[in-house]
XYZ file of C-alpha atoms in Angstrom:
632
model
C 5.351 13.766 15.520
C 4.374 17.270 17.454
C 4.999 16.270 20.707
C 5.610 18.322 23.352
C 9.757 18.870 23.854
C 10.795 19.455 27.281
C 12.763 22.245 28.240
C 16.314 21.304 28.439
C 15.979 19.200 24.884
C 14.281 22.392 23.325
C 16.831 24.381 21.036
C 15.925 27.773 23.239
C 16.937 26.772 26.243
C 20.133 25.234 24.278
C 21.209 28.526 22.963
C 20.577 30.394 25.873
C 22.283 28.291 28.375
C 25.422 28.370 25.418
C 25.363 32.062 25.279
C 25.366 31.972 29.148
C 28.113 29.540 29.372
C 30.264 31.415 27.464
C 29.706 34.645 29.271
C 30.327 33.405 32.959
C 33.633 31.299 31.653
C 34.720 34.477 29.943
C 33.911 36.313 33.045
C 35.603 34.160 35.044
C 38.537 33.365 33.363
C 38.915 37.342 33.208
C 37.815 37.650 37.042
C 40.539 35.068 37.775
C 43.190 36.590 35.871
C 42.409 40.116 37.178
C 42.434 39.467 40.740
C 45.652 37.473 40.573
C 47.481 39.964 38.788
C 46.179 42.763 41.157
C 47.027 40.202 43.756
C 50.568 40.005 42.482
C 50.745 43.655 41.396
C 49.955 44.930 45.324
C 51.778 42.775 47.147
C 55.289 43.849 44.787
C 54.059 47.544 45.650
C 53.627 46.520 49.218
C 56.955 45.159 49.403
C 58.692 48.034 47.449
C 57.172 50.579 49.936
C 58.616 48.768 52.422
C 62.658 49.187 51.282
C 65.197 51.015 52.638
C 66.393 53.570 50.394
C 70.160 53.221 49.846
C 70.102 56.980 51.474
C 69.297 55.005 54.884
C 71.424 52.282 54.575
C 74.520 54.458 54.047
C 73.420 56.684 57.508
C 72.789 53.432 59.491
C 76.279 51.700 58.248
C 77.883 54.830 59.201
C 76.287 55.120 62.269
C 77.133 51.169 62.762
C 81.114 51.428 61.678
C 81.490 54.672 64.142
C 80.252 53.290 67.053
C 79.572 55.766 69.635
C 77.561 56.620 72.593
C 75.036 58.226 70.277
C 74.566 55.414 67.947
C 71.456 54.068 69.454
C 69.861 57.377 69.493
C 70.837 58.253 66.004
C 69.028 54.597 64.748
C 66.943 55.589 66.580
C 66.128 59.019 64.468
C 67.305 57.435 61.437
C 64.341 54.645 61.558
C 61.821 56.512 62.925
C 60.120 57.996 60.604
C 60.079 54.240 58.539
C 57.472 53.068 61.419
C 54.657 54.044 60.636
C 53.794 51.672 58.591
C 56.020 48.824 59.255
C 57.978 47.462 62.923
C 62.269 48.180 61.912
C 64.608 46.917 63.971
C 68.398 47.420 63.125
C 71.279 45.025 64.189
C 74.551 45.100 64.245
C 76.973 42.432 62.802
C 77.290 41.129 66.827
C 74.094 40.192 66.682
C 72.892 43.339 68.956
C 69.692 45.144 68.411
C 70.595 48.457 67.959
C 67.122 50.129 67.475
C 63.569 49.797 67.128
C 60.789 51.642 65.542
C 58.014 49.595 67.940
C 57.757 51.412 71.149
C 55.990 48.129 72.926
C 60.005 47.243 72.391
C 62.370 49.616 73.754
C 63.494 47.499 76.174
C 65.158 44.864 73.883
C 67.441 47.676 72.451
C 71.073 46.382 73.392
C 69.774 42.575 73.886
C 70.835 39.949 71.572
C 68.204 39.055 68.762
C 66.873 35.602 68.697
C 66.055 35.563 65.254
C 68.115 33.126 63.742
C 67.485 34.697 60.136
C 68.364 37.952 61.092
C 71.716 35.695 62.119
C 71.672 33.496 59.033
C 70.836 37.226 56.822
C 74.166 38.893 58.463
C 76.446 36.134 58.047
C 75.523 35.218 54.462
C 75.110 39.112 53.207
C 72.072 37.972 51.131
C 68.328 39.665 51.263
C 65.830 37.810 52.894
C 62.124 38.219 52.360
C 58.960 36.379 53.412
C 55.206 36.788 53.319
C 53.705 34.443 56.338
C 50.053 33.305 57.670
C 49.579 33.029 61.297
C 45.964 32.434 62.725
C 46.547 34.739 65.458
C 48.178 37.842 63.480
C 46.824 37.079 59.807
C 49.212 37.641 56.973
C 52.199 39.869 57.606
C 55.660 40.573 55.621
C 59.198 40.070 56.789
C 62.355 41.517 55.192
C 65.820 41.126 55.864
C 68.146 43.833 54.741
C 72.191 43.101 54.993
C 73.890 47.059 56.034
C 77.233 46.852 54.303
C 80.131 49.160 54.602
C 82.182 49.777 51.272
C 86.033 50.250 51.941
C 88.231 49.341 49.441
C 87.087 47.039 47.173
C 85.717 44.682 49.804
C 81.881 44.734 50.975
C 81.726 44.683 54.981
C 78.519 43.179 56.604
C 77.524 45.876 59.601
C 74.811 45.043 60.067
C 71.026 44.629 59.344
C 67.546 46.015 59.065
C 64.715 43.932 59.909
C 61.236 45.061 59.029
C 57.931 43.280 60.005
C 54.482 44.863 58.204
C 51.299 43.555 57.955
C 49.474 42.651 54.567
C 45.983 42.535 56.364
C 44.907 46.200 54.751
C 46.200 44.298 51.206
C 44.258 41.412 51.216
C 41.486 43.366 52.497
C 41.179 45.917 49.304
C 41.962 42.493 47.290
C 38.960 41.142 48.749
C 37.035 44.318 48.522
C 38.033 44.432 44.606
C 37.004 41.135 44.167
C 33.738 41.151 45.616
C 33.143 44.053 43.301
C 34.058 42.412 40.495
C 31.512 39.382 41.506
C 29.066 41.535 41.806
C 29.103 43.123 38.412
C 29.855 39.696 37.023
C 26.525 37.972 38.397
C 24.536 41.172 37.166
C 26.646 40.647 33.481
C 25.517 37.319 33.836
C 21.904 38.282 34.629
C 21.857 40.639 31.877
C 23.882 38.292 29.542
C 20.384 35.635 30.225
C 18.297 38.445 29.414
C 20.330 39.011 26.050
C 20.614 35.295 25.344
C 16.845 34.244 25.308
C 16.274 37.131 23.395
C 18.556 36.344 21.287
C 18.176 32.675 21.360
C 13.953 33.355 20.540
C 14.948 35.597 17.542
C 17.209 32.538 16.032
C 14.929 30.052 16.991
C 11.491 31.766 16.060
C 12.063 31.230 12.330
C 13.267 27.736 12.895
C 10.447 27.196 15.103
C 8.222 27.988 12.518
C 9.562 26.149 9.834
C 9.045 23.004 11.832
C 5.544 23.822 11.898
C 5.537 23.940 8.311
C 7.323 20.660 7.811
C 4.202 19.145 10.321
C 1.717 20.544 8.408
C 3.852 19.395 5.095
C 3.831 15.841 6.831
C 0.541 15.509 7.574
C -0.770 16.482 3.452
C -1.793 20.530 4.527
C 0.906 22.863 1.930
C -1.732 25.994 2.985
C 0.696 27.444 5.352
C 3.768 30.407 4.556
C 6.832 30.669 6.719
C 7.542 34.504 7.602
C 10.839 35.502 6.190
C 12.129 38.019 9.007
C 15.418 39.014 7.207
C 17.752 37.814 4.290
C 19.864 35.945 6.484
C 20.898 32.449 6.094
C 17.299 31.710 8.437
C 15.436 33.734 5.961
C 16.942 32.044 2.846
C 16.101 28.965 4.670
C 12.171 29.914 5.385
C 12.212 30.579 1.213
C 13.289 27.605 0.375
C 10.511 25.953 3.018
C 7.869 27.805 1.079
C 9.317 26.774 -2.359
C 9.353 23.278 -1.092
C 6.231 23.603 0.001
C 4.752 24.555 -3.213
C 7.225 22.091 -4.967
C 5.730 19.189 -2.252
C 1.665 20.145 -2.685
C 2.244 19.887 -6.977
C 4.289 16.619 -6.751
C 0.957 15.514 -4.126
C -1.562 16.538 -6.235
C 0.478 15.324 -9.274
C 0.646 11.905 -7.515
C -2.718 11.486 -6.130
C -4.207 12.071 -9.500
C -2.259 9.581 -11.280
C -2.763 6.987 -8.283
C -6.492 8.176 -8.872
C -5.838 7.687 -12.756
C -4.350 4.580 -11.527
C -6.736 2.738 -9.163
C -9.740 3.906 -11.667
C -7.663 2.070 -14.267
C -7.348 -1.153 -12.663
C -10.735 -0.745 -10.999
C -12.079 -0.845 -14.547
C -9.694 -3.273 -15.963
C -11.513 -6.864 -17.137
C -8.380 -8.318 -16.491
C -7.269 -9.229 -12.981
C -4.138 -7.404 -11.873
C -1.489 -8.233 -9.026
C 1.461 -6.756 -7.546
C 4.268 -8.094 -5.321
C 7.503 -7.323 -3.517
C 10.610 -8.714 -4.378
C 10.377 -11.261 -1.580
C 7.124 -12.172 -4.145
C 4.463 -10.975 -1.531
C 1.252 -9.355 -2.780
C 1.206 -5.985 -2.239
C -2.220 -4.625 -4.676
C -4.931 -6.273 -6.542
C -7.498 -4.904 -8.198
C -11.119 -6.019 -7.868
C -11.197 -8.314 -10.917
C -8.612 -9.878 -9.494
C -9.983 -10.447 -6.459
C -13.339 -11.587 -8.092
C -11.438 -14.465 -10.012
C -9.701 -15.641 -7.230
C -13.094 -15.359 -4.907
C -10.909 -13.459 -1.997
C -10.849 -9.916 -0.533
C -7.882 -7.668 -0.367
C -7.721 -7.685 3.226
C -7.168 -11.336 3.340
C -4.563 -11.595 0.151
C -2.628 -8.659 1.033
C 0.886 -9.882 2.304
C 0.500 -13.731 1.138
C 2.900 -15.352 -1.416
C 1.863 -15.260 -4.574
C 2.863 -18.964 -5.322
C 0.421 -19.383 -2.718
C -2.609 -17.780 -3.540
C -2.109 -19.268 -7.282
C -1.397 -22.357 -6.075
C 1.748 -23.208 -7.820
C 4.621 -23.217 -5.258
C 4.631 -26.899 -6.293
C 5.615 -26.560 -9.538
C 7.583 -23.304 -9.599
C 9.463 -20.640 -7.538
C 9.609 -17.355 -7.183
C 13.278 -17.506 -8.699
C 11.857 -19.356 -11.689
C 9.317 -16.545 -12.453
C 11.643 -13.559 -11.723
C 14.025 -15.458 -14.620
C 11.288 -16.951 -16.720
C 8.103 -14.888 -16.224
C 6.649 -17.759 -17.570
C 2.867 -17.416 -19.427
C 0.343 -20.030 -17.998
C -2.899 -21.364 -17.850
C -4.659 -21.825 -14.423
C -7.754 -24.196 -14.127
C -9.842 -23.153 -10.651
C -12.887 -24.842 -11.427
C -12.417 -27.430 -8.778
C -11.759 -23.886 -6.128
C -15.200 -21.923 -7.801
C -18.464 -22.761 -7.785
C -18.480 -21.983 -11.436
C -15.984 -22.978 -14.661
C -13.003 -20.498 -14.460
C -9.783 -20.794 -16.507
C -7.306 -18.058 -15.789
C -4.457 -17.110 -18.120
C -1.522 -15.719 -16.461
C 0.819 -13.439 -17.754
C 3.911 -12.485 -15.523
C 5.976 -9.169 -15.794
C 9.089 -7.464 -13.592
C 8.979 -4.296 -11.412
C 12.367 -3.073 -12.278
C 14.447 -0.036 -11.567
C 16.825 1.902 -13.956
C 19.327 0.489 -11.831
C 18.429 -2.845 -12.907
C 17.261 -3.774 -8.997
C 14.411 -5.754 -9.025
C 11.622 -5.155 -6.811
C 9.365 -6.903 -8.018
C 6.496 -8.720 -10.157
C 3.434 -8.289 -12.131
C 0.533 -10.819 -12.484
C -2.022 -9.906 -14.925
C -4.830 -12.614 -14.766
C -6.907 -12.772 -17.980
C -10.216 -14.866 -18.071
C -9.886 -17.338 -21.265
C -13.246 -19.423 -19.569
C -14.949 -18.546 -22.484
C -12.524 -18.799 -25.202
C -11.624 -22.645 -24.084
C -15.418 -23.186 -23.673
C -15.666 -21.730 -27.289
C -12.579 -24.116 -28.568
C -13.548 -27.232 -26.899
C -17.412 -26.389 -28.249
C -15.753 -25.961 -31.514
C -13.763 -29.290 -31.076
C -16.850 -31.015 -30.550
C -19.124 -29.628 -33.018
C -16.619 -30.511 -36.184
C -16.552 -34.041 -34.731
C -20.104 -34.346 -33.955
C -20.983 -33.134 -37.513
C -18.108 -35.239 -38.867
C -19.567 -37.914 -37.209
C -23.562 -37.380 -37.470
C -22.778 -37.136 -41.380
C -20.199 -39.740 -42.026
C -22.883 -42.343 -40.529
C -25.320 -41.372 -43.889
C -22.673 -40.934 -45.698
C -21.630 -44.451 -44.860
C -24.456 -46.228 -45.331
C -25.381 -44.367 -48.711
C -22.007 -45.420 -49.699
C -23.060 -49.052 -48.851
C -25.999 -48.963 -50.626
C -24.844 -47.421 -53.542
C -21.817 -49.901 -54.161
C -24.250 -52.382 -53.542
C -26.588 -51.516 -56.307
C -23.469 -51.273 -58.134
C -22.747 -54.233 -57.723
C -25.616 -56.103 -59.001
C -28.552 -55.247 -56.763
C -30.125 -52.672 -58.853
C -31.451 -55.689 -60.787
C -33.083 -57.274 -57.904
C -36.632 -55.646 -57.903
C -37.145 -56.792 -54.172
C -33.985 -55.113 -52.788
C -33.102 -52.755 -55.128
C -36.365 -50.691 -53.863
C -35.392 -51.179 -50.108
C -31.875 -49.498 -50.984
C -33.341 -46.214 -52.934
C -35.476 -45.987 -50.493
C -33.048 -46.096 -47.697
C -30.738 -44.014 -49.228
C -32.997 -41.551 -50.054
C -33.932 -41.415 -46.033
C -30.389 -40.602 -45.299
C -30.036 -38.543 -47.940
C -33.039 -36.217 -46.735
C -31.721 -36.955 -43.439
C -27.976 -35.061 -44.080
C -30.257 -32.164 -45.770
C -32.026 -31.092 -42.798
C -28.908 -31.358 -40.792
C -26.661 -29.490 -43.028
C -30.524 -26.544 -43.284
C -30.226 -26.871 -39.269
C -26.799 -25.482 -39.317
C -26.642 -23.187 -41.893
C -29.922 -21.917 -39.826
C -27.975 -21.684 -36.778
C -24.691 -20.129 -38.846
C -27.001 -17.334 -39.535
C -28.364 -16.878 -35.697
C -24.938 -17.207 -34.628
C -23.501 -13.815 -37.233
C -26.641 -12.069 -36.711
C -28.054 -12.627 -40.347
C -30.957 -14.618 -39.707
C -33.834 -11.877 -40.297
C -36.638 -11.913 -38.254
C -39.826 -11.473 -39.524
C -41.927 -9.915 -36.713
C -46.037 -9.516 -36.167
C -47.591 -9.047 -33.328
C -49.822 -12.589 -32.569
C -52.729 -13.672 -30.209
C -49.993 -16.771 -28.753
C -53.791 -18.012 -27.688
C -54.496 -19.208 -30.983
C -51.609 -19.475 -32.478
C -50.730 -22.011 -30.275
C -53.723 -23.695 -30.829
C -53.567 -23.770 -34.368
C -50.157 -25.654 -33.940
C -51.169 -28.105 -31.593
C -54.340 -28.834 -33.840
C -51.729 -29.567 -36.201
C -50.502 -32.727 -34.172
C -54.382 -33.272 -33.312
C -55.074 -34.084 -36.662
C -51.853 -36.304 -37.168
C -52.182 -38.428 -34.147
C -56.187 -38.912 -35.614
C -55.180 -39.442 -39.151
C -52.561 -41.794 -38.075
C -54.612 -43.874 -35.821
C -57.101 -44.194 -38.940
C -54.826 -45.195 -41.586
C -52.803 -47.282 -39.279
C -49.383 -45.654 -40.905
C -50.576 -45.110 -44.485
C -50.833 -41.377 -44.183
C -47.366 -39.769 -43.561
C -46.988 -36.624 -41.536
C -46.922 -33.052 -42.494
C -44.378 -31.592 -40.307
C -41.369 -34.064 -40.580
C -43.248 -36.816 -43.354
C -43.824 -39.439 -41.283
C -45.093 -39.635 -37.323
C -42.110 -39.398 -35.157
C -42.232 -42.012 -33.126
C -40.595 -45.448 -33.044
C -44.031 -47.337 -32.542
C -46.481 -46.271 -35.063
C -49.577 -48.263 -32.780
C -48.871 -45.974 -30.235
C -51.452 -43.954 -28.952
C -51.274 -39.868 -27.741
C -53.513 -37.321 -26.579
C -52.999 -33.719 -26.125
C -54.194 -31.599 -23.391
C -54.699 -27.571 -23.424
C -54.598 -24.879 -20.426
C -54.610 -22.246 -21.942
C -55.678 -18.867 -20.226
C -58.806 -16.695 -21.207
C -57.568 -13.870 -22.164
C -56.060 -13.192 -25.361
C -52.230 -12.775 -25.263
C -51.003 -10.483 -27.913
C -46.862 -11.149 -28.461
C -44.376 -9.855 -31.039
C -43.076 -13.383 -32.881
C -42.108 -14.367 -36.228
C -44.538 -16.967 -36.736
C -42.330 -19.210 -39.005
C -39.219 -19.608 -36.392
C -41.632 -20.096 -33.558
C -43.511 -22.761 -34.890
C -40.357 -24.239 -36.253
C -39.631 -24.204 -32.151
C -43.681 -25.770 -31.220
C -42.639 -28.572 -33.487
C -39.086 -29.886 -32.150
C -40.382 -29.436 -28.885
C -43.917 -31.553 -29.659
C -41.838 -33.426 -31.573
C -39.598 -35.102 -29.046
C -43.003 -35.190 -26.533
C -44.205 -37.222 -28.835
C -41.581 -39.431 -29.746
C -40.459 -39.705 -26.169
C -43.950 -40.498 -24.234
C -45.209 -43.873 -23.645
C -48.332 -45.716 -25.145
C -51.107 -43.828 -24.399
C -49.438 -40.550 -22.769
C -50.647 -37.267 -22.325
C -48.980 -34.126 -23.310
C -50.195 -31.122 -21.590
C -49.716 -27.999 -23.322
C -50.133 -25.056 -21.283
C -50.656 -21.280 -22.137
C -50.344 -18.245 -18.606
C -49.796 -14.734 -18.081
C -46.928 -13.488 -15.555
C -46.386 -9.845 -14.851
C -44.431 -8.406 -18.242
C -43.854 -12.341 -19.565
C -45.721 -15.036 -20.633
C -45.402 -18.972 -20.198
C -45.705 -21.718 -22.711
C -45.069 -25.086 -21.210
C -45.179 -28.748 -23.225
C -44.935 -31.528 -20.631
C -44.836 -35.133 -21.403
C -44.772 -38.491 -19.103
C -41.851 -40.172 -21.114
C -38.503 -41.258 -19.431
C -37.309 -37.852 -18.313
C -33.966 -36.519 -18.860
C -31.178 -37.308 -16.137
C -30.227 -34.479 -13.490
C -26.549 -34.361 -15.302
C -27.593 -33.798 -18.789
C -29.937 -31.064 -17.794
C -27.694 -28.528 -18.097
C -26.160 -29.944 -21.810
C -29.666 -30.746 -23.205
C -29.734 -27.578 -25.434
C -26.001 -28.073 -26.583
C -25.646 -28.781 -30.221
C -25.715 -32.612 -31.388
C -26.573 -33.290 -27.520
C -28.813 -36.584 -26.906
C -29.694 -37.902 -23.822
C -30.190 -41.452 -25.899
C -27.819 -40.991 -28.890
C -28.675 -44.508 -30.348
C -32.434 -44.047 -30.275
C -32.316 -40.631 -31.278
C -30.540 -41.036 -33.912
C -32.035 -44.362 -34.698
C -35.477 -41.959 -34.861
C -33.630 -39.678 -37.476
C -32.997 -37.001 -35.033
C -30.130 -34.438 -36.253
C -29.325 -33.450 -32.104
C -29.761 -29.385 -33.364
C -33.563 -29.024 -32.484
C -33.234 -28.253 -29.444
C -30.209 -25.659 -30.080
C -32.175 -23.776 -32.726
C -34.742 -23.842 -30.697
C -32.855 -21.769 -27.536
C -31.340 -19.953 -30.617
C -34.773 -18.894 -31.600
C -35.922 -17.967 -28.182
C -33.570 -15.596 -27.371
C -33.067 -14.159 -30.432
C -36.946 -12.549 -29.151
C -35.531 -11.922 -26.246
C -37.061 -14.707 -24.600
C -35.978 -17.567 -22.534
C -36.492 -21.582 -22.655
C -35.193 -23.992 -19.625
C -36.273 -27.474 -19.102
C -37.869 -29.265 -16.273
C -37.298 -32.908 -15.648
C -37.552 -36.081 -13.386
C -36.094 -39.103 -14.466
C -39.025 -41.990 -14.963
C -41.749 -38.628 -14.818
C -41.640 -36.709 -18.076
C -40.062 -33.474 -18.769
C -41.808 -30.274 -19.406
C -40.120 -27.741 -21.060
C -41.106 -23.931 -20.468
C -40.573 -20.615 -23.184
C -40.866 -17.324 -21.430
C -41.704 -14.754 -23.910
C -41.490 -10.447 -23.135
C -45.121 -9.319 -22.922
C -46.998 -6.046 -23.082
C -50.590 -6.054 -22.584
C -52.853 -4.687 -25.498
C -55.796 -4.508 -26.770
C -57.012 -5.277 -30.497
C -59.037 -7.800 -31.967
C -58.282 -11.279 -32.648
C -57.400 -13.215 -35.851
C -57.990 -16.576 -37.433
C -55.019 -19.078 -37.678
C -57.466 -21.608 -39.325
C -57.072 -19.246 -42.233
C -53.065 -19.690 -42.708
């Protein structure tokens, strides 16, 4: 923008060469003018110097009508004294020469002249006069001057007076005039240069400056004052620069903090923002927005919108500049994770009504559909994991109804089986009121700090002695935990393996929940390992955690329900779990449990190899005694 301006395009040398302009047309139209008037104004005093008075013209006509032997002689006095500027000769009406001022031409006195206007002059009675250019005598002025004799009332041609001057000595002081006047007009015109860059810097200086000030305006710097040199126009002009200058930096600053305000607004936002053109190219997105849609600005800048949301098949940019139609956008099939976008759609419009325009405010409902469609789920699970009991103590009970109470064979069987499912809806509906209260946050947690070493011990001595009591009574004795064994197979054999480290691990826990956890967990080892499996149980210290693990060599859980296999009412086997009277929430409450200690539990698995499942509890090393779980 400050480029260098050459010198005829700069405004100084415009001025200047104006000013100068004028001045040497002035100068010469006056120059021009003067020296053709003084042109005009010598030559008429030339030429009047050179008439004869009437005083002559009456002596020569009288000495022409009274022809004489003096006559020559007294033209002779007559003209003499006119020669000394100018050659005279006088002629009569014959045609004669009857004097001569020139003394080179004595000898034509009494000859005929050969001058036919002299001739022409005479016979016509008319003046004749004539300025002529001859390379050999320069310029030079002829007059012809009828002599007339008055008697009567008639006019009587006598004669004439020729005269022949030169206008050398004219042109010469013309000349001398005007190279005068050249002179003093090329050292006006010098002078007039002088004047005009000076005058052309003073105009220019302030304007000069003020450019300066609209560069520096341009390019964000508002430090700088024009000097005001007067009150002119130039200096009301530099005032309103520096007002505008002010005015300029407050509007700047104004802007730049609320595009500041702005861009830390939208940086911030959780929603995803976009902005387009009225041709419906993007023009801004913010960094949520560029996070949903897994692309950088540099990349999405420009695109069309329909593009980059991948619905130009479905709409138009028309149909969203009339409509601004609300949507819902799945991209899990473009992310490597679930993402479900809803899209609102607003105009950029002037107060003229011009539209320039749109909005796109992206809003992440992943979670909320994940919530619904979990919600979904879980009223039809439960709908359906209770109207199965419900259905069958129906049956029963409309069959002892009917008759079958009297039966003492059957009528046993049915109590007995609808008391099973009856127990069996109880836990289910205790599992989710127990997760109802994990959900809101009202399940209190009763917390004690507990050597994990032997606590988990004591609850794996608790299976210890079931398996063993089991295999002695051969199914007589029932189960503490759950009231019977939980298995399928009640000849089934199990053996439990610990690895459990040395040292004593001391861990904040409320005992209750956690061994709530230890059982579902041993529980479906047990009830998912083959004849004669092993379940290792393992106890180790990580830095700041430690690991429980309970592995077991049953059928293993399927790579695609690894991920689901803490989801409520989930079973890998839903017709032998619930076959095995398995509500589908132990697992759930368990996870619930675990993190409500700020813990973690994932599962391990190979399909045909067993699973092991691993809790990951917070863990600061202490020292205190031990205590005795035996004693609980």
């Amino acid at each position: 923008m400050n480029k260098k301006i050459r010198l005829f395009q700069s405004i100084h040398f415009k001025i200047a060469i104006v000013f100068v302009l004028l001045l040497l047309v002035t100068l010469e139209v006056i120059g021009a003018s003067f020296v053709k008037q003084l042109e005009a104004q010598n030559v008429k005093d030339f030429k009047q110097s050179l008439q004869v008075t009437p005083y002559i013209q009456n002596q020569l006509s009288s000495e022409l009508v009274n022809d004489n032997g003096s006559t020559n002689k007294n033209v002779k006095e007559i003209i003499g004294d006119m020669g000394n500027s100018a050659e005279v000769q006088v002629i009569d009406s014959n045609g004669t020469i009857r004097g001569v001022t020139n003394l080179n031409n004595q000898s034509t006195i009494g000859q005929k002249t050969r001058n036919s206007r002299v001739k022409q002059a005479i016979y016509s009675g008319h003046t004749e006069q004539e300025v002529v250019y001859s390379e050999s005598q320069g310029s030079y002025y002829t007059a012809i001057q009828p002599l007339t004799n008055s008697t009567g009332d008639n006019n009587t041609v006598v004669g004439a007076v020729y005269i022949r001057a030169s206008m050398e000595d004219v042109y010469k002081g013309i000349s001398s005039i005007t190279v005068i006047f050249l002179t003093s007009s090329l050292i006006a015109g010098l002078l007039g240069i002088v004047l005009s860059i000076v005058i052309s810097r003073a105009i220019t200086r302030p304007i000069d400056e003020m450019k300066k000030q609209a560069i520096q305006m341009a390019r964000g710097d508002y430090s700088g004052q024009v000097q005001i040199y007067g009150q002119d126009e130039l200096g009301q002009l530099a005032i309103a620069v520096n007002n505008l200058s002010v005015r300029v930096e407050e509007a700047q600053e104004a802007s730049e903090s609320e595009r500041r305000r702005l861009d830390s607004v939208l940086s911030h936002m959780t929603d995803g923002v976009i902005a387009t053109d009225r041709r419906g190219n993007i023009t801004i997105i913010n960094e949520t927005g560029q996070d949903f849609l897994n692309v950088t600005s540099d990349d999405i800048i420009g695109q069309s919108l329909l593009k980059v949301l991948n619905i130009g098949e479905e709409f138009t940019l028309r149909d969203l500049l009339e409509t601004q139609q609300e949507m819902v956008l799945d991209f899990s099939n473009q992310q490597e994770h679930d993402l479900i976008l809803h899209v609102d759609f607003s105009l950029i419009q002037k107060e003229t009504g011009f539209i320039s325009g749109l909005v796109c405010v992206l809003h992440d409902v992943t979670e909320q559909q994940k919530n619904e469609r979990e919600q979904r789920e879980f009223v039809s699970n439960v709908s359906h994991e209770l109207r199965t009991p419900l259905t069958s103590v129906r049956s029963y009970i409309e069959a002892l109804n009917d008759g079958a109470w009297q039966d003492p064979e059957v009528a046993p069987n049915f109590l007995k089986v609808t008391q099973e499912e009856t127990d069996r809806m109880i836990r289910m509906i205790n599992d989710l009121l127990s997760l109802s209260r994990m959900d809101q946050g009202t399940s209190k947690m009763n917390l004690e700090f507990v050597n994990l070493n032997e606590f988990f011990g004591y609850a794996l001595d608790r299976f210890d002695m079931m398996i063993k009591r089991d295999q002695e009574h051969e199914n007589d004795l029932e189960p503490v935990v759950t009231g019977k064994l939980p298995t399928d197979d009640p000849n089934k054999k199990y053996s439990i393996n610990r690895d459990f480290t040395n040292r004593d691990l001391w861990v904040e826990i409320d005992t209750d929940k956690f061994m709530q956890v230890v059982d579902n967990i041993m529980n479906n080892a047990i009830k998912y390992s083959p004849d004669g499996g092993v379940i290792t149980c393992r106890l180790l210290e990580t830095h700041r955690h430690v690991i429980l693990s309970i592995s077991d060599q049953g059928l293993g859980i399927p790579r695609k329900d690894l991920g689901k296999i803490f989801d409520r009412f989930y079973r890998v086997d839903k017709a032998r779990s619930r076959q095995q009277g398995g509500t589908g929430l132990g697992l759930a409450i368990s996870k619930e449990v675990i993190e409500a200690h700020h813990g973690r539990i994932w599962v391990d698995s190979q399909e045909g190899k067993g699973s092991t499942f691993y809790i990951s509890l917070p863990y600061e090393p202490i020292e205190t005694d031990g205590g005795d779980w035996d004693e609980i």
